[in-house]
Structures are given as C-alpha cells and as structure tokens.
Amino acid sequence: DLATEAIGIAEATGNHRARLEALITRARAHAAAGDHAAAATDFEVAADGAAQLPARRREVLSAWADSLAALGQHDRAFALAREALEHH
C-alpha cells in the first residue's frame, strides 16, 4: 500500500519525520479497517519515533490505547492513556 511504500522511501532517505507520519497513517488505516492488532504494532513503533515530539507522542499513545482497548487489552490501554496524560 502507499503508506508502506512511503515508510520504505522515508527509511531509505533517512527522513525520520516522514517515516513517523507514514507509520501513523498506516496505523490509522488499519484501525479504521478493524485490524487493531496491526494498528497497535504500527502505533507502538510510531510512539518510539515520536519520543522527541511530545504533542505527537501524546496523540500516538492515545490512538494506540484505543486499538489496545479494542483488542481487550484494557490494562495496557489504560497505562498508555495515563502516559499520554502525564506528558501533557
């Protein structure tokens, strides 16, 4: 898909911000399609990549928490939601 292609191009060119945005886009597409396991995987990678961007990291953590909650992983989702709030 296009997001995966964008991730590959961003990695090849060392464009970390573009990689982050492509990961988030792909994660959201997975979530919208109901594939919360794939979404959670991409959100986890994106959260690591957003470590130096507090506002973006909060957004990613919240979306990741939503996907985990949809998977029934409520304890982990709650912990991520709390982490997102602590970085406010």
Tab-separated table of N, CA and C in Angstrom:
chain	number	residue	atom	x	y	z
A	1	ASP	N	0.821	-1.193	0.000
A	1	ASP	CA	0.000	0.000	0.000
A	1	ASP	C	0.868	1.262	0.000
A	2	LEU	N	0.255	2.380	-0.171
A	2	LEU	CA	1.014	3.632	-0.292
A	2	LEU	C	1.743	4.008	0.992
A	3	ALA	N	1.114	3.777	2.148
A	3	ALA	CA	1.771	4.117	3.410
A	3	ALA	C	3.022	3.274	3.617
A	4	THR	N	2.952	2.005	3.273
A	4	THR	CA	4.118	1.124	3.400
A	4	THR	C	5.227	1.568	2.456
A	5	GLU	N	4.848	1.951	1.254
A	5	GLU	CA	5.827	2.471	0.299
A	5	GLU	C	6.469	3.756	0.832
A	6	ALA	N	5.656	4.627	1.413
A	6	ALA	CA	6.180	5.876	1.972
A	6	ALA	C	7.142	5.602	3.123
A	7	ILE	N	6.830	4.599	3.944
A	7	ILE	CA	7.735	4.229	5.040
A	7	ILE	C	9.074	3.791	4.477
A	8	GLY	N	9.046	2.963	3.442
A	8	GLY	CA	10.284	2.489	2.819
A	8	GLY	C	11.111	3.616	2.238
A	9	ILE	N	10.468	4.546	1.561
A	9	ILE	CA	11.188	5.687	0.979
A	9	ILE	C	11.771	6.551	2.091
A	10	ALA	N	10.988	6.795	3.131
A	10	ALA	CA	11.475	7.615	4.244
A	10	ALA	C	12.671	6.964	4.919
A	11	GLU	N	12.612	5.648	5.097
A	11	GLU	CA	13.743	4.942	5.700
A	11	GLU	C	14.969	5.009	4.806
A	12	ALA	N	14.770	4.840	3.506
A	12	ALA	CA	15.892	4.859	2.567
A	12	ALA	C	16.568	6.218	2.511
A	13	THR	N	15.798	7.269	2.739
A	13	THR	CA	16.355	8.620	2.659
A	13	THR	C	16.695	9.198	4.035
A	14	GLY	N	16.421	8.435	5.085
A	14	GLY	CA	16.733	8.916	6.427
A	14	GLY	C	15.804	10.018	6.920
A	15	ASN	N	14.612	10.101	6.345
A	15	ASN	CA	13.658	11.140	6.738
A	15	ASN	C	12.782	10.582	7.858
A	16	HIS	N	13.194	10.827	9.088
A	16	HIS	CA	12.528	10.259	10.254
A	16	HIS	C	11.117	10.810	10.447
A	17	ARG	N	10.923	12.083	10.180
A	17	ARG	CA	9.591	12.675	10.346
A	17	ARG	C	8.600	12.085	9.334
A	18	ALA	N	9.035	11.915	8.088
A	18	ALA	CA	8.154	11.320	7.077
A	18	ALA	C	7.827	9.879	7.438
A	19	ARG	N	8.792	9.147	7.973
A	19	ARG	CA	8.557	7.766	8.400
A	19	ARG	C	7.512	7.734	9.503
A	20	LEU	N	7.653	8.638	10.461
A	20	LEU	CA	6.703	8.717	11.561
A	20	LEU	C	5.282	8.980	11.036
A	21	GLU	N	5.153	9.956	10.167
A	21	GLU	CA	3.829	10.298	9.640
A	21	GLU	C	3.230	9.146	8.830
A	22	ALA	N	4.058	8.453	8.067
A	22	ALA	CA	3.570	7.317	7.286
A	22	ALA	C	3.142	6.166	8.200
A	23	LEU	N	3.892	5.932	9.263
A	23	LEU	CA	3.514	4.898	10.228
A	23	LEU	C	2.164	5.215	10.867
A	24	ILE	N	1.985	6.478	11.239
A	24	ILE	CA	0.724	6.892	11.857
A	24	ILE	C	-0.425	6.731	10.871
A	25	THR	N	-0.193	7.115	9.634
A	25	THR	CA	-1.232	6.967	8.608
A	25	THR	C	-1.611	5.509	8.425
A	26	ARG	N	-0.601	4.637	8.336
A	26	ARG	CA	-0.882	3.218	8.155
A	26	ARG	C	-1.608	2.649	9.371
A	27	ALA	N	-1.186	3.051	10.572
A	27	ALA	CA	-1.834	2.569	11.797
A	27	ALA	C	-3.303	2.988	11.826
A	28	ARG	N	-3.573	4.227	11.463
A	28	ARG	CA	-4.960	4.698	11.451
A	28	ARG	C	-5.788	3.948	10.407
A	29	ALA	N	-5.192	3.662	9.266
A	29	ALA	CA	-5.903	2.908	8.235
A	29	ALA	C	-6.229	1.503	8.735
A	30	HIS	N	-5.274	0.867	9.409
A	30	HIS	CA	-5.527	-0.456	9.988
A	30	HIS	C	-6.666	-0.388	11.009
A	31	ALA	N	-6.617	0.628	11.876
A	31	ALA	CA	-7.656	0.771	12.903
A	31	ALA	C	-9.020	0.987	12.263
A	32	ALA	N	-9.079	1.834	11.244
A	32	ALA	CA	-10.347	2.113	10.566
A	32	ALA	C	-10.910	0.856	9.913
A	33	ALA	N	-10.019	-0.038	9.479
A	33	ALA	CA	-10.440	-1.291	8.844
A	33	ALA	C	-10.746	-2.374	9.880
A	34	GLY	N	-10.543	-2.054	11.153
A	34	GLY	CA	-10.814	-3.027	12.213
A	34	GLY	C	-9.667	-3.957	12.531
A	35	ASP	N	-8.508	-3.716	11.924
A	35	ASP	CA	-7.326	-4.542	12.192
A	35	ASP	C	-6.504	-3.883	13.299
A	36	HIS	N	-7.021	-4.009	14.523
A	36	HIS	CA	-6.397	-3.321	15.648
A	36	HIS	C	-5.062	-3.916	16.054
A	37	ALA	N	-4.824	-5.165	15.746
A	37	ALA	CA	-3.522	-5.768	16.053
A	37	ALA	C	-2.433	-5.112	15.201
A	38	ALA	N	-2.687	-4.966	13.902
A	38	ALA	CA	-1.713	-4.296	13.031
A	38	ALA	C	-1.584	-2.829	13.405
A	39	ALA	N	-2.704	-2.207	13.755
A	39	ALA	CA	-2.661	-0.796	14.161
A	39	ALA	C	-1.800	-0.627	15.404
A	40	ALA	N	-1.991	-1.498	16.383
A	40	ALA	CA	-1.229	-1.405	17.626
A	40	ALA	C	0.265	-1.557	17.372
A	41	THR	N	0.625	-2.461	16.470
A	41	THR	CA	2.033	-2.652	16.134
A	41	THR	C	2.629	-1.371	15.553
A	42	ASP	N	1.929	-0.764	14.596
A	42	ASP	CA	2.434	0.473	13.993
A	42	ASP	C	2.434	1.625	14.990
A	43	PHE	N	1.402	1.719	15.824
A	43	PHE	CA	1.372	2.792	16.825
A	43	PHE	C	2.526	2.647	17.811
A	44	GLU	N	2.877	1.415	18.153
A	44	GLU	CA	3.998	1.197	19.075
A	44	GLU	C	5.301	1.707	18.466
A	45	VAL	N	5.540	1.381	17.210
A	45	VAL	CA	6.752	1.860	16.526
A	45	VAL	C	6.720	3.382	16.409
A	46	ALA	N	5.548	3.930	16.081
A	46	ALA	CA	5.414	5.385	15.944
A	46	ALA	C	5.638	6.092	17.275
A	47	ALA	N	5.181	5.491	18.366
A	47	ALA	CA	5.379	6.107	19.687
A	47	ALA	C	6.862	6.248	19.999
A	48	ASP	N	7.636	5.225	19.655
A	48	ASP	CA	9.087	5.306	19.857
A	48	ASP	C	9.685	6.413	18.997
A	49	GLY	N	9.211	6.511	17.758
A	49	GLY	CA	9.730	7.528	16.846
A	49	GLY	C	9.328	8.943	17.213
A	50	ALA	N	8.276	9.065	18.013
A	50	ALA	CA	7.780	10.393	18.392
A	50	ALA	C	8.292	10.834	19.763
A	51	ALA	N	9.295	10.153	20.270
A	51	ALA	CA	9.790	10.445	21.616
A	51	ALA	C	10.203	11.903	21.804
A	52	GLN	N	10.711	12.534	20.765
A	52	GLN	CA	11.173	13.918	20.866
A	52	GLN	C	10.101	14.933	20.442
A	53	LEU	N	8.896	14.454	20.183
A	53	LEU	CA	7.791	15.315	19.749
A	53	LEU	C	6.619	15.095	20.702
A	54	PRO	N	6.623	15.758	21.858
A	54	PRO	CA	5.649	15.445	22.905
A	54	PRO	C	4.181	15.487	22.464
A	55	ALA	N	3.784	16.479	21.714
A	55	ALA	CA	2.377	16.567	21.301
A	55	ALA	C	2.014	15.403	20.381
A	56	ARG	N	2.897	15.088	19.463
A	56	ARG	CA	2.651	13.986	18.525
A	56	ARG	C	2.644	12.657	19.275
A	57	ARG	N	3.554	12.515	20.243
A	57	ARG	CA	3.624	11.285	21.040
A	57	ARG	C	2.325	11.079	21.813
A	58	ARG	N	1.781	12.153	22.400
A	58	ARG	CA	0.505	12.038	23.121
A	58	ARG	C	-0.592	11.528	22.197
A	59	GLU	N	-0.640	12.078	20.998
A	59	GLU	CA	-1.637	11.675	20.018
A	59	GLU	C	-1.497	10.189	19.659
A	60	VAL	N	-0.260	9.765	19.441
A	60	VAL	CA	0.005	8.364	19.090
A	60	VAL	C	-0.348	7.447	20.254
A	61	LEU	N	0.053	7.823	21.462
A	61	LEU	CA	-0.251	6.985	22.623
A	61	LEU	C	-1.752	6.819	22.810
A	62	SER	N	-2.503	7.880	22.610
A	62	SER	CA	-3.963	7.814	22.751
A	62	SER	C	-4.576	6.892	21.705
A	63	ALA	N	-4.131	7.014	20.471
A	63	ALA	CA	-4.655	6.160	19.401
A	63	ALA	C	-4.255	4.705	19.634
A	64	TRP	N	-3.030	4.487	20.085
A	64	TRP	CA	-2.555	3.140	20.394
A	64	TRP	C	-3.415	2.540	21.508
A	65	ALA	N	-3.701	3.342	22.527
A	65	ALA	CA	-4.554	2.878	23.626
A	65	ALA	C	-5.930	2.462	23.115
A	66	ASP	N	-6.489	3.220	22.184
A	66	ASP	CA	-7.791	2.865	21.613
A	66	ASP	C	-7.739	1.504	20.922
A	67	SER	N	-6.676	1.255	20.171
A	67	SER	CA	-6.548	-0.032	19.483
A	67	SER	C	-6.379	-1.175	20.472
A	68	LEU	N	-5.599	-0.951	21.511
A	68	LEU	CA	-5.423	-1.994	22.521
A	68	LEU	C	-6.735	-2.278	23.243
A	69	ALA	N	-7.495	-1.236	23.520
A	69	ALA	CA	-8.799	-1.428	24.172
A	69	ALA	C	-9.722	-2.248	23.274
A	70	ALA	N	-9.680	-1.972	21.972
A	70	ALA	CA	-10.498	-2.730	21.020
A	70	ALA	C	-10.090	-4.202	20.990
A	71	LEU	N	-8.833	-4.469	21.330
A	71	LEU	CA	-8.339	-5.851	21.385
A	71	LEU	C	-8.600	-6.503	22.745
A	72	GLY	N	-9.185	-5.737	23.667
A	72	GLY	CA	-9.462	-6.266	25.001
A	72	GLY	C	-8.298	-6.153	25.966
A	73	GLN	N	-7.252	-5.454	25.565
A	73	GLN	CA	-6.069	-5.283	26.416
A	73	GLN	C	-6.236	-4.005	27.243
A	74	HIS	N	-7.226	-4.016	28.129
A	74	HIS	CA	-7.631	-2.809	28.838
A	74	HIS	C	-6.575	-2.281	29.807
A	75	ASP	N	-5.873	-3.164	30.491
A	75	ASP	CA	-4.844	-2.701	31.425
A	75	ASP	C	-3.742	-1.950	30.692
A	76	ARG	N	-3.308	-2.518	29.597
A	76	ARG	CA	-2.252	-1.875	28.806
A	76	ARG	C	-2.757	-0.572	28.178
A	77	ALA	N	-3.999	-0.586	27.719
A	77	ALA	CA	-4.597	0.618	27.140
A	77	ALA	C	-4.683	1.721	28.188
A	78	PHE	N	-5.092	1.371	29.395
A	78	PHE	CA	-5.186	2.350	30.470
A	78	PHE	C	-3.817	2.942	30.790
A	79	ALA	N	-2.799	2.091	30.830
A	79	ALA	CA	-1.440	2.574	31.123
A	79	ALA	C	-0.967	3.553	30.052
A	80	LEU	N	-1.261	3.263	28.789
A	80	LEU	CA	-0.862	4.181	27.714
A	80	LEU	C	-1.631	5.487	27.788
A	81	ALA	N	-2.915	5.406	28.080
A	81	ALA	CA	-3.718	6.619	28.220
A	81	ALA	C	-3.187	7.480	29.352
A	82	ARG	N	-2.809	6.843	30.430
A	82	ARG	CA	-2.236	7.582	31.561
A	82	ARG	C	-0.916	8.235	31.167
A	83	GLU	N	-0.079	7.500	30.448
A	83	GLU	CA	1.196	8.056	29.983
A	83	GLU	C	0.958	9.260	29.070
A	84	ALA	N	-0.038	9.162	28.205
A	84	ALA	CA	-0.353	10.285	27.306
A	84	ALA	C	-0.752	11.515	28.121
A	85	LEU	N	-1.529	11.315	29.168
A	85	LEU	CA	-1.958	12.440	30.005
A	85	LEU	C	-0.805	13.034	30.805
A	86	GLU	N	0.117	12.189	31.235
A	86	GLU	CA	1.261	12.657	32.023
A	86	GLU	C	2.204	13.513	31.189
A	87	HIS	N	2.204	13.320	29.878
A	87	HIS	CA	3.068	14.107	29.003
A	87	HIS	C	2.359	15.335	28.470
A	88	HIS	N	1.301	15.743	29.129
A	88	HIS	CA	0.513	16.904	28.675
A	88	HIS	C	1.228	18.199	28.980
